[in-house]
């Protein structure tokens, strides 16, 4: 899961307060000792981006699209390396890309043509002109309805469809360069978690722990955040905003990740502050078994839904569930991950997409027992010819979060 | 994430009532709104956008219907105080668009025009139109503006995960 945007924006006040407290009290040694871990990273090269555009063009032909249109966000970044916003970018099946930017603004990259538009006229007429008012345009999934609405008014003869087949077709399969960046993001997150979990103390709040993880990421040279939940609040997939002072015997669950060159990590560790009891240990071991079952099922050619089914079966066989019922696994087993913390495609019932080498997923079949606690272990993996390979060493035991 | 406490339930009902008037004026049978500024202003519910559809259907006649992810129901119920008697959850392998179309149908909307808030992401609109091709989809901005909906608060972000 991935809640860092929430932590960063909506709870900025809380984080700010935590930061202010930390400014007063020096950071624990475990955090202070961290050093940047970004040495030697290789950003995605232009050649790779050109290859992505070529693949997109082939997929457009296959899916009968004349072009795809992005408004901004991660698909735009994927193809162009630009975080440009406030305009649009079009990649035609034939020919160079086209930027549509407000007058007086520069395009996100030098590659391709630039067509500026006045604020009053808006970009839609220019987009339609570039396509000569005909054909079938694929709209990137997160573009606003306003884009579709503006275009169709200018070009009633054109057809507007989803660009998913193109964007997902490209983005779902990661290259070695992408895997290397994701590997680094995962390594950094493990280092941040190790340092932060070394600082657990009686009475600290879940927000204190989140603050320490953020501080760890800064020390490691990147940006990231984490949700932390203690005790019974660990049962809620997205935690709780209730203040949670840490007590002996509490479950401690931390989840989220960081970003390296736009690529995301997403890791969850669950442990106990103090000595785990029998029930906590038993459920933790079951969770690990479910996680293992998903990994074993994640072979090339297997369907996404079969991976979910394998993890879920382990949990249902124990007597939880069935389906999404709690106590049990209230959500899918995992999500795709890359430039977005959650992206296509998903390890969920009904998804018959077949796993292919290079696909990346989270494996997090949590066990939620409302009123008691929740256990979630989350490691991300990529599919190889030989099966799933995790970016991180799985947690070996409830009292040993790191392998 | 705390809801604004000064605004009462009655205020939200009044705001929705005003929008219903505007819908009649602009010939809209309903407006579909995903989480964002319009939802926050009209219902007080601030919910981060994620790949999982979280929407409210506001018909010109009748009460709101909510469509949201099954495993978020408990957390959502803490926030929803308008239309809480019609919350429709979709489980991970269900279609949220199906739920939206069902909600429209239950309010008597199977044809005619419905409004889509312009900030709605294309995939949500695309999912709805595929299931209900007889409906005409129009931008809801004129009606939202006429009803005085404040769209400057921005989208609540994150909190989408898992």
Coordinates of C-alpha atoms in Angstrom, one line a residue:
Chain A
X1 CA 0.0 0.0 0.0
X2 CA 1.0 3.5 -0.4
X3 CA -0.2 6.4 1.6
X4 CA 2.7 8.7 1.4
X5 CA 0.8 11.4 -0.5
X6 CA -1.7 11.5 2.4
X7 CA 1.0 11.6 5.0
X8 CA 2.8 14.4 3.0
X9 CA -0.1 16.6 2.2
X10 CA -3.2 16.0 4.4
X11 CA -1.3 15.4 7.6
X12 CA 1.3 18.0 6.9
X13 CA 0.4 19.7 10.1
X14 CA 1.0 16.5 12.1
X15 CA 4.2 15.7 10.4
X16 CA 5.3 19.3 10.8
X17 CA 4.7 19.0 14.5
X18 CA 6.6 15.8 14.7
X19 CA 9.5 17.5 12.8
X20 CA 9.4 20.4 15.2
X21 CA 9.6 18.0 18.2
X22 CA 12.5 16.2 16.5
X23 CA 14.2 19.5 16.0
X24 CA 14.0 20.0 19.7
X25 CA 15.2 16.5 20.6
X26 CA 18.1 15.3 18.6
X27 CA 17.5 12.3 16.3
X28 CA 18.4 8.9 17.6
X29 CA 21.8 7.6 16.7
X30 CA 20.5 4.9 14.4
X31 CA 19.0 7.6 12.2
X32 CA 21.9 10.0 12.5
X33 CA 24.3 7.3 11.4
X34 CA 22.5 6.8 8.0
X35 CA 24.3 8.0 4.9
X36 CA 22.9 8.7 1.4
X37 CA 22.5 5.6 -0.6
X38 CA 22.1 7.1 -4.1
X39 CA 25.6 6.5 -5.3
X40 CA 25.9 5.1 -8.8
X41 CA 22.2 5.2 -9.7
X42 CA 21.6 5.3 -13.5
X43 CA 18.7 7.4 -14.6
X44 CA 16.6 6.2 -17.5
X45 CA 18.5 7.1 -20.7
X46 CA 16.9 8.8 -23.7
X47 CA 17.5 5.7 -25.8
X48 CA 15.3 3.8 -23.5
X49 CA 12.6 6.4 -23.8
X50 CA 12.8 6.3 -27.6
X51 CA 12.3 2.5 -27.4
X52 CA 9.3 3.0 -25.2
X53 CA 7.7 5.4 -27.7
X54 CA 8.4 2.9 -30.5
X55 CA 6.7 0.2 -28.5
X56 CA 3.8 2.5 -27.8
X57 CA 3.4 3.2 -31.5
X58 CA 3.3 -0.6 -32.3
X59 CA 0.6 -1.0 -29.6
X60 CA -1.3 1.9 -31.1
X61 CA -1.4 0.1 -34.5
X62 CA -2.4 -3.1 -32.8
X63 CA -5.2 -1.4 -30.9
X64 CA -6.4 0.8 -33.8
X65 CA -5.5 4.1 -32.1
X66 CA -4.2 7.1 -34.1
X67 CA -2.5 8.6 -31.1
X68 CA -2.4 8.8 -27.3
X69 CA -2.8 11.9 -25.3
X70 CA -1.4 12.5 -21.8
X71 CA -2.3 15.4 -19.5
X72 CA 0.6 15.0 -17.1
X73 CA 1.5 12.5 -14.5
X74 CA 3.5 9.3 -14.6
X75 CA 2.7 8.1 -18.1
X76 CA 4.0 11.4 -19.4
X77 CA 7.1 11.1 -17.3
X78 CA 7.5 7.5 -18.5
X79 CA 7.7 8.5 -22.2
X80 CA 9.3 11.9 -21.9
X81 CA 11.2 12.1 -18.6
X82 CA 9.3 15.4 -18.0
X83 CA 7.0 16.3 -15.1
X84 CA 5.5 19.1 -17.2
X85 CA 2.0 20.0 -16.2
X86 CA -0.5 22.6 -17.4
X87 CA -0.4 21.4 -21.0
X88 CA -0.7 18.1 -22.9
X89 CA 1.5 15.8 -24.8
X90 CA 0.5 13.6 -27.7
X91 CA 2.3 10.7 -29.3
X92 CA 0.9 9.8 -32.7
X93 CA 1.2 6.3 -34.2
X94 CA 3.2 7.9 -37.0
X95 CA 5.5 10.9 -36.6
X96 CA 7.0 12.9 -33.8
X97 CA 5.4 13.7 -30.5
X98 CA 3.6 17.0 -30.1
X99 CA 3.5 19.3 -27.0
X100 CA 0.5 21.5 -26.5
X101 CA 1.5 24.3 -24.1
X102 CA 0.1 27.6 -23.0
X103 CA 1.6 30.6 -24.8
X104 CA 4.8 31.7 -23.1
X105 CA 5.5 28.4 -21.5
X106 CA 8.2 26.0 -22.7
X107 CA 7.6 22.4 -23.6
X108 CA 8.7 19.6 -21.3
X109 CA 11.3 18.3 -23.7
X110 CA 13.0 19.5 -26.9
X111 CA 11.9 16.4 -28.7
X112 CA 9.0 16.9 -31.1
X113 CA 6.8 19.7 -32.2
X114 CA 5.5 22.5 -29.9
X115 CA 2.1 24.1 -30.5
X116 CA 1.1 26.9 -28.1
X117 CA -2.3 28.0 -27.4
X118 CA -3.9 31.1 -25.9
X119 CA -5.6 30.8 -22.6
X120 CA -8.9 31.8 -24.1
X121 CA -9.0 29.4 -27.0
X122 CA -7.7 26.4 -24.9
X123 CA -5.7 23.5 -26.3
X124 CA -8.4 21.4 -27.8
X125 CA -8.7 23.0 -31.2
X126 CA -4.9 22.5 -31.6
X127 CA -5.0 18.9 -30.6
X128 CA -7.8 18.2 -33.1
X129 CA -5.9 20.1 -35.8
X130 CA -2.8 18.0 -35.2
X131 CA -4.9 14.9 -35.9
X132 CA -6.7 16.5 -38.8
X133 CA -10.0 16.0 -37.0
X134 CA -10.1 12.3 -37.7
X135 CA -9.3 8.9 -36.2
X136 CA -9.4 7.3 -32.8
X137 CA -7.5 9.0 -29.9
X138 CA -6.5 7.1 -26.8
X139 CA -6.8 9.2 -23.7
X140 CA -4.5 8.4 -20.8
X141 CA -6.5 7.1 -17.8
X142 CA -5.9 9.9 -15.4
X143 CA -6.6 12.8 -17.8
X144 CA -9.6 14.7 -16.6
X145 CA -13.1 14.4 -18.1
X146 CA -12.7 18.0 -19.1
X147 CA -10.1 16.9 -21.7
X148 CA -12.4 14.4 -23.3
X149 CA -15.3 16.9 -23.2
X150 CA -13.3 19.7 -24.7
X151 CA -12.0 17.5 -27.5
X152 CA -15.3 16.0 -28.6
X153 CA -16.9 19.4 -28.9
X154 CA -14.1 20.3 -31.4
X155 CA -14.2 17.1 -33.2
X156 CA -17.6 15.3 -33.3
X157 CA -16.3 12.9 -35.9
X158 CA -13.4 11.6 -33.8
X159 CA -13.6 8.7 -31.5
X160 CA -12.1 8.8 -28.0
X161 CA -11.1 5.6 -26.3
X162 CA -8.9 4.6 -23.4
X163 CA -5.1 4.6 -23.9
X164 CA -4.7 1.8 -21.4
X165 CA -3.8 -0.9 -23.9
X166 CA -0.8 1.3 -24.9
X167 CA 0.3 2.7 -21.6
X168 CA -0.2 -0.5 -19.6
X169 CA 1.3 -2.5 -22.4
X170 CA 4.5 -0.5 -22.1
X171 CA 4.7 0.2 -18.4
X172 CA 3.8 -3.2 -17.0
X173 CA 7.0 -4.8 -18.2
X174 CA 10.1 -3.4 -16.5
X175 CA 13.5 -3.2 -18.2
X176 CA 16.7 -4.0 -16.4
X177 CA 17.3 -0.3 -15.9
X178 CA 13.9 0.1 -14.2
X179 CA 14.4 -2.9 -12.0
X180 CA 17.8 -1.5 -10.9
X181 CA 16.1 1.8 -9.8
X182 CA 13.4 -0.1 -8.0
X183 CA 16.0 -2.3 -6.3
X184 CA 17.7 0.8 -5.0
X185 CA 14.4 2.2 -3.7
X186 CA 13.7 -1.1 -1.9
X187 CA 17.2 -1.2 -0.4
X188 CA 16.8 2.3 0.9
X189 CA 13.4 1.5 2.4
X190 CA 14.8 -1.5 4.3
X191 CA 17.6 0.7 5.6
X192 CA 15.1 3.3 6.8
X193 CA 13.0 0.7 8.5
X194 CA 15.9 -1.0 10.2
X195 CA 17.0 2.3 11.6
X196 CA 13.5 3.3 12.7
X197 CA 12.6 0.0 14.3
X198 CA 15.8 0.2 16.3
X199 CA 14.3 3.3 18.0
X200 CA 11.1 1.9 19.4
X201 CA 10.4 2.9 22.9
X202 CA 7.5 2.7 25.3
X203 CA 5.1 5.6 25.0
X204 CA 6.2 6.8 21.6
X205 CA 3.3 7.4 19.2
X206 CA 2.8 6.0 15.8
X207 CA 3.3 9.5 14.5
X208 CA 6.7 9.6 16.2
X209 CA 7.7 6.5 14.4
X210 CA 6.4 7.8 11.0
X211 CA 8.5 11.0 11.7
X212 CA 11.6 8.9 12.3
X213 CA 11.1 7.0 9.1
X214 CA 10.8 10.3 7.2
X215 CA 13.9 11.5 8.8
X216 CA 15.7 8.3 7.9
X217 CA 14.7 8.8 4.2
X218 CA 16.1 12.3 4.3
X219 CA 19.4 11.0 5.8
X220 CA 19.5 8.3 3.1
X221 CA 19.2 11.0 0.4
X222 CA 15.7 10.5 -0.8
X223 CA 12.1 11.3 0.0
X224 CA 9.6 8.9 1.5
X225 CA 7.1 8.5 4.4
X226 CA 5.4 5.7 6.2
X227 CA 2.2 4.8 7.9
X228 CA 2.8 3.3 11.3
X229 CA 0.1 1.6 13.4
X230 CA 0.3 0.0 16.8
X231 CA -1.8 -2.7 18.5
X232 CA -5.4 -3.1 17.4
X233 CA -5.1 -0.3 14.8
X234 CA -2.8 -2.5 12.8
X235 CA -5.9 -4.4 11.7
X236 CA -7.1 -1.5 9.6
X237 CA -5.6 -1.6 6.1
X238 CA -5.2 2.1 6.2
X239 CA -4.6 2.5 9.9
X240 CA -6.3 5.1 12.0
X241 CA -5.9 8.7 12.9
X242 CA -6.3 7.9 16.6
X243 CA -3.2 8.7 18.7
X244 CA -1.5 5.5 19.6
X245 CA 1.1 5.4 22.4
X246 CA 3.3 2.3 22.1
X247 CA 2.9 -0.4 24.9
X248 CA 4.8 -3.5 25.7
X249 CA 3.4 -6.4 23.6
X250 CA 1.8 -4.2 20.9
X251 CA 1.9 -5.2 17.3
X252 CA 4.0 -2.6 15.3
X253 CA 3.1 -2.3 11.6
X254 CA 5.0 0.0 9.2
X255 CA 4.1 0.4 5.5
X256 CA 5.0 2.5 2.5
X257 CA 8.2 3.4 0.6
X258 CA 10.3 6.0 -1.2
X259 CA 11.1 7.1 -4.7
X260 CA 14.3 6.8 -6.7
X261 CA 14.2 8.6 -10.1
X262 CA 10.4 8.3 -9.9
X263 CA 10.4 4.6 -9.2
X264 CA 8.6 3.5 -6.1
X265 CA 9.2 1.0 -3.3
X266 CA 6.4 -0.3 -1.1
X267 CA 7.3 -2.5 1.9
X268 CA 5.4 -3.5 5.0
X269 CA 7.0 -5.0 8.1
X270 CA 5.1 -6.2 11.1
X271 CA 6.7 -7.1 14.5
X272 CA 6.0 -6.8 18.2
X273 CA 7.3 -4.3 20.7
X274 CA 8.6 -6.7 23.4
X275 CA 7.9 -10.4 23.5
X276 CA 5.3 -11.7 21.0
X277 CA 2.5 -13.9 22.4
X278 CA 1.3 -17.2 21.0
X279 CA -1.6 -15.8 19.1
X280 CA 0.5 -13.0 17.5
X281 CA 3.2 -15.6 16.5
X282 CA 0.7 -18.0 15.1
X283 CA -1.1 -15.4 12.9
X284 CA 2.3 -13.9 11.8
X285 CA 3.4 -17.4 10.7
X286 CA 0.2 -17.9 8.8
X287 CA 0.7 -14.5 7.1
X288 CA 4.2 -15.5 6.0
X289 CA 2.8 -18.8 4.7
X290 CA 0.2 -16.9 2.6
X291 CA 2.9 -14.5 1.3
X292 CA 5.0 -17.6 0.3
X293 CA 2.1 -19.2 -1.4
X294 CA 1.6 -16.2 -3.6
X295 CA 5.3 -16.1 -4.5
X296 CA 5.3 -19.8 -5.4
X297 CA 2.3 -19.3 -7.7
X298 CA 3.8 -16.3 -9.4
X299 CA 5.3 -18.1 -12.4
X300 CA 5.4 -16.8 -15.9
X301 CA 2.2 -17.8 -17.6
X302 CA 0.2 -18.0 -14.4
X303 CA -2.8 -15.7 -14.2
X304 CA -2.9 -12.8 -11.8
X305 CA -6.0 -14.2 -10.2
X306 CA -4.3 -17.5 -9.5
X307 CA -1.7 -15.7 -7.4
X308 CA -4.4 -14.1 -5.3
X309 CA -6.2 -17.4 -5.0
X310 CA -3.0 -19.2 -3.7
X311 CA -2.5 -16.7 -0.9
X312 CA -6.2 -16.5 0.0
X313 CA -6.5 -20.3 0.1
X314 CA -3.8 -20.5 2.8
X315 CA -5.8 -18.0 4.9
X316 CA -9.2 -19.6 4.3
X317 CA -7.8 -23.1 5.0
X318 CA -6.9 -21.8 8.5
X319 CA -10.5 -20.9 9.0
X320 CA -10.5 -17.2 8.2
X321 CA -12.6 -15.5 5.4
X322 CA -13.9 -16.8 3.1
X323 CA -13.4 -14.3 0.3
X324 CA -12.9 -10.7 1.6
X325 CA -14.6 -11.5 5.0
X326 CA -12.7 -10.5 8.1
X327 CA -11.1 -12.0 10.1
X328 CA -9.2 -12.7 6.9
X329 CA -7.8 -10.9 3.9
X330 CA -10.1 -7.9 3.1
X331 CA -8.5 -6.9 -0.1
X332 CA -6.6 -8.2 -3.2
X333 CA -3.2 -9.8 -2.6
X334 CA -1.1 -7.2 -4.5
X335 CA -0.8 -4.4 -7.0
X336 CA 1.5 -3.6 -9.8
X337 CA 4.3 -1.1 -9.0
X338 CA 6.6 1.1 -10.9
X339 CA 6.4 4.9 -11.4
X340 CA 3.1 4.7 -9.5
X341 CA 3.0 3.0 -6.1
X342 CA -0.1 1.2 -7.4
X343 CA -0.3 0.6 -11.1
X344 CA -1.6 -2.0 -13.5
X345 CA -2.0 -4.9 -13.3
X346 CA -3.4 -6.3 -10.0
X347 CA -3.2 -9.6 -8.3
X348 CA -7.0 -9.9 -7.9
X349 CA -9.7 -12.4 -8.6
X350 CA -11.1 -12.0 -12.1
X351 CA -7.9 -10.7 -13.5
X352 CA -6.9 -13.3 -16.1
X353 CA -3.8 -11.4 -17.3
X354 CA -0.9 -13.8 -17.5
X355 CA 2.3 -13.0 -15.6
X356 CA 5.3 -12.2 -17.9
X357 CA 8.9 -11.7 -17.1
X358 CA 9.6 -8.1 -16.1
X359 CA 6.2 -7.5 -14.4
X360 CA 6.4 -6.1 -10.8
X361 CA 4.0 -6.6 -8.0
X362 CA 3.5 -6.2 -4.3
X363 CA 2.8 -9.4 -2.3
X364 CA 0.8 -8.4 0.7
X365 CA -2.0 -10.8 1.7
X366 CA -2.7 -9.2 5.0
X367 CA -4.6 -10.8 7.8
X368 CA -7.0 -8.4 9.5
X369 CA -8.6 -9.3 12.8
X370 CA -10.6 -6.2 13.8
X371 CA -10.5 -5.5 17.5
X372 CA -7.3 -7.5 17.9
X373 CA -4.6 -6.8 15.4
X374 CA -3.5 -7.1 11.9
X375 CA -0.4 -8.7 10.3
X376 CA 0.9 -7.6 7.0
X377 CA 4.1 -8.6 5.3
X378 CA 4.7 -6.9 2.0
X379 CA 7.6 -7.5 -0.3
X380 CA 7.6 -6.6 -3.9
X381 CA 8.8 -9.0 -6.6
X382 CA 9.5 -9.1 -10.3
X383 CA 8.7 -12.0 -12.5
X384 CA 11.6 -13.9 -14.1
X385 CA 11.6 -16.9 -16.4
X386 CA 12.2 -19.0 -13.3
X387 CA 9.4 -17.4 -11.2
X388 CA 9.1 -14.6 -8.7
X389 CA 12.1 -12.9 -7.4
X390 CA 11.7 -10.5 -4.4
X391 CA 13.5 -7.2 -4.3
X392 CA 13.9 -7.7 -0.5
X393 CA 14.6 -10.5 1.8
X394 CA 11.4 -11.6 3.4
X395 CA 10.9 -11.2 7.1
X396 CA 12.1 -14.4 8.7
X397 CA 10.1 -14.3 12.0
X398 CA 7.9 -12.1 14.0
X399 CA 10.8 -11.0 16.2
X400 CA 13.2 -10.6 13.3
X401 CA 11.7 -8.2 10.8
X402 CA 14.7 -8.3 8.5
X403 CA 16.3 -11.3 6.8
Chain B
X1 CA -8.0 13.7 8.4
X2 CA -10.6 15.7 10.2
X3 CA -13.8 16.9 8.5
X4 CA -14.6 20.5 9.0
X5 CA -16.6 20.6 12.2
X6 CA -18.3 24.0 11.9
X7 CA -20.3 22.9 8.9
X8 CA -23.4 20.9 9.9
X9 CA -25.2 18.2 8.1
X10 CA -28.1 20.6 7.3
X11 CA -25.6 22.8 5.4
X12 CA -24.6 19.9 3.2
X13 CA -28.2 19.0 2.5
X14 CA -28.9 22.6 1.6
X15 CA -25.9 22.7 -0.8
X16 CA -27.1 19.5 -2.4
X17 CA -30.6 20.9 -2.7
X18 CA -29.2 24.0 -4.4
X19 CA -27.3 21.7 -6.9
X20 CA -30.5 19.7 -7.5
X21 CA -32.2 23.0 -8.5
X22 CA -29.3 23.7 -10.8
X23 CA -29.6 20.3 -12.4
X24 CA -33.2 20.9 -13.3
X25 CA -32.1 24.3 -14.8
X26 CA -29.4 22.7 -16.9
X27 CA -31.4 19.6 -17.9
X28 CA -29.3 17.0 -15.9
X29 CA -30.9 13.9 -14.4
X30 CA -27.9 13.4 -12.0
X31 CA -24.3 14.4 -11.4
X32 CA -21.6 11.9 -10.7
X33 CA -18.7 13.1 -8.6
X34 CA -15.5 11.3 -7.6
X35 CA -13.5 12.4 -4.6
X36 CA -12.2 15.9 -4.8
X37 CA -13.2 19.5 -4.2
X38 CA -16.8 19.2 -5.3
X39 CA -17.4 16.1 -3.1
X40 CA -15.8 17.9 -0.1
X41 CA -17.9 21.0 -0.6
X42 CA -21.2 19.1 -1.1
X43 CA -20.9 16.3 1.4
X44 CA -18.0 17.1 3.7
X45 CA -16.3 13.9 2.7
X46 CA -12.6 14.4 1.8
X47 CA -11.2 11.2 0.4
X48 CA -7.9 10.7 -1.4
X49 CA -8.0 9.6 -5.0
X50 CA -6.5 6.3 -5.9
X51 CA -7.1 3.7 -8.6
X52 CA -10.1 2.6 -6.6
X53 CA -13.2 4.5 -7.5
X54 CA -14.9 6.4 -4.6
X55 CA -17.9 8.3 -5.9
X56 CA -21.2 9.9 -5.0
X57 CA -24.2 9.9 -7.3
X58 CA -26.4 13.0 -6.8
X59 CA -29.7 12.6 -8.6
X60 CA -31.9 15.6 -9.5
X61 CA -34.6 13.8 -7.5
X62 CA -33.9 11.7 -4.5
X63 CA -31.0 11.3 -2.1
X64 CA -27.4 10.7 -2.8
X65 CA -25.9 7.2 -3.3
X66 CA -22.3 6.4 -2.4
X67 CA -20.1 3.9 -4.3
X68 CA -16.9 2.9 -2.5
X69 CA -14.5 0.0 -2.0
X70 CA -15.7 -2.7 0.3
X71 CA -12.8 -2.8 2.6
X72 CA -13.0 0.9 3.2
X73 CA -16.6 0.8 4.3
X74 CA -15.9 1.2 8.0
X75 CA -13.5 4.1 7.5
X76 CA -15.9 5.7 5.0
X77 CA -18.9 5.4 7.3
X78 CA -17.1 7.5 9.9
X79 CA -17.0 10.4 7.3
X80 CA -20.3 10.1 5.5
X81 CA -23.2 11.9 7.2
X82 CA -25.3 12.7 4.1
X83 CA -26.8 9.8 2.2
X84 CA -25.4 7.3 4.7
X85 CA -28.5 5.1 4.2
X86 CA -27.4 4.4 0.6
X87 CA -23.8 3.2 0.6
X88 CA -23.0 0.7 -2.1
X89 CA -19.7 -1.1 -1.8
X90 CA -17.8 -2.9 -4.6
X91 CA -15.5 -5.7 -3.7
X92 CA -12.0 -6.0 -5.3
X93 CA -13.3 -8.1 -8.1
X94 CA -16.5 -6.2 -8.7
X95 CA -17.0 -3.3 -11.1
X96 CA -17.5 0.1 -9.4
X97 CA -19.0 1.4 -12.6
X98 CA -21.7 -1.2 -12.4
X99 CA -22.6 0.1 -8.9
X100 CA -22.7 3.6 -10.2
X101 CA -25.0 2.6 -13.1
X102 CA -27.2 0.6 -10.7
X103 CA -27.5 3.6 -8.4
X104 CA -28.5 5.8 -11.4
X105 CA -31.1 3.2 -12.4
X106 CA -32.5 3.0 -8.9
X107 CA -33.1 6.7 -9.1
X108 CA -34.9 6.3 -12.4
X109 CA -32.0 7.5 -14.6
X110 CA -31.4 5.1 -17.5
X111 CA -31.4 7.7 -20.3
X112 CA -31.2 11.5 -20.7
X113 CA -28.2 13.6 -19.7
X114 CA -26.1 13.2 -16.6
X115 CA -23.3 15.6 -15.6
X116 CA -19.8 14.6 -14.9
X117 CA -17.6 16.8 -12.7
X118 CA -14.8 17.9 -15.0
X119 CA -12.0 16.8 -12.7
X120 CA -13.2 13.2 -12.8
X121 CA -10.5 11.0 -14.2
X122 CA -11.2 9.6 -17.7
X123 CA -11.1 6.0 -16.6
X124 CA -14.1 6.4 -14.3
X125 CA -16.2 8.1 -17.0
X126 CA -15.1 5.5 -19.6
X127 CA -16.1 2.7 -17.3
X128 CA -19.6 4.2 -16.8
X129 CA -20.3 5.0 -20.4
X130 CA -19.4 1.5 -21.5
X131 CA -22.1 0.1 -19.2
X132 CA -24.7 2.8 -19.9
X133 CA -24.2 3.9 -23.5
X134 CA -27.8 5.3 -23.8
X135 CA -27.0 8.1 -21.3
X136 CA -25.7 11.4 -22.6
X137 CA -22.7 12.6 -20.6
X138 CA -22.1 16.3 -20.2
X139 CA -19.8 18.5 -18.2
X140 CA -21.3 19.3 -14.8
X141 CA -19.3 22.6 -14.4
X142 CA -22.1 25.0 -15.4
X143 CA -24.5 23.4 -12.9
X144 CA -21.8 23.3 -10.2
X145 CA -21.0 26.9 -10.7
X146 CA -24.6 28.0 -10.7
X147 CA -25.1 26.2 -7.4
X148 CA -22.1 28.0 -6.0
X149 CA -20.0 24.9 -5.5
X150 CA -16.5 25.9 -4.3
X151 CA -14.0 24.0 -6.3
X152 CA -10.9 25.7 -5.0
X153 CA -10.2 23.3 -2.1
X154 CA -8.3 20.8 -4.2
X155 CA -8.3 17.1 -4.2
X156 CA -7.7 15.2 -1.0
X157 CA -4.8 13.1 -1.8
X158 CA -3.4 9.7 -0.9
X159 CA -5.1 7.3 1.5
X160 CA -5.9 5.2 -1.5
X161 CA -3.7 2.3 -1.0
X162 CA -3.4 -1.4 -0.9

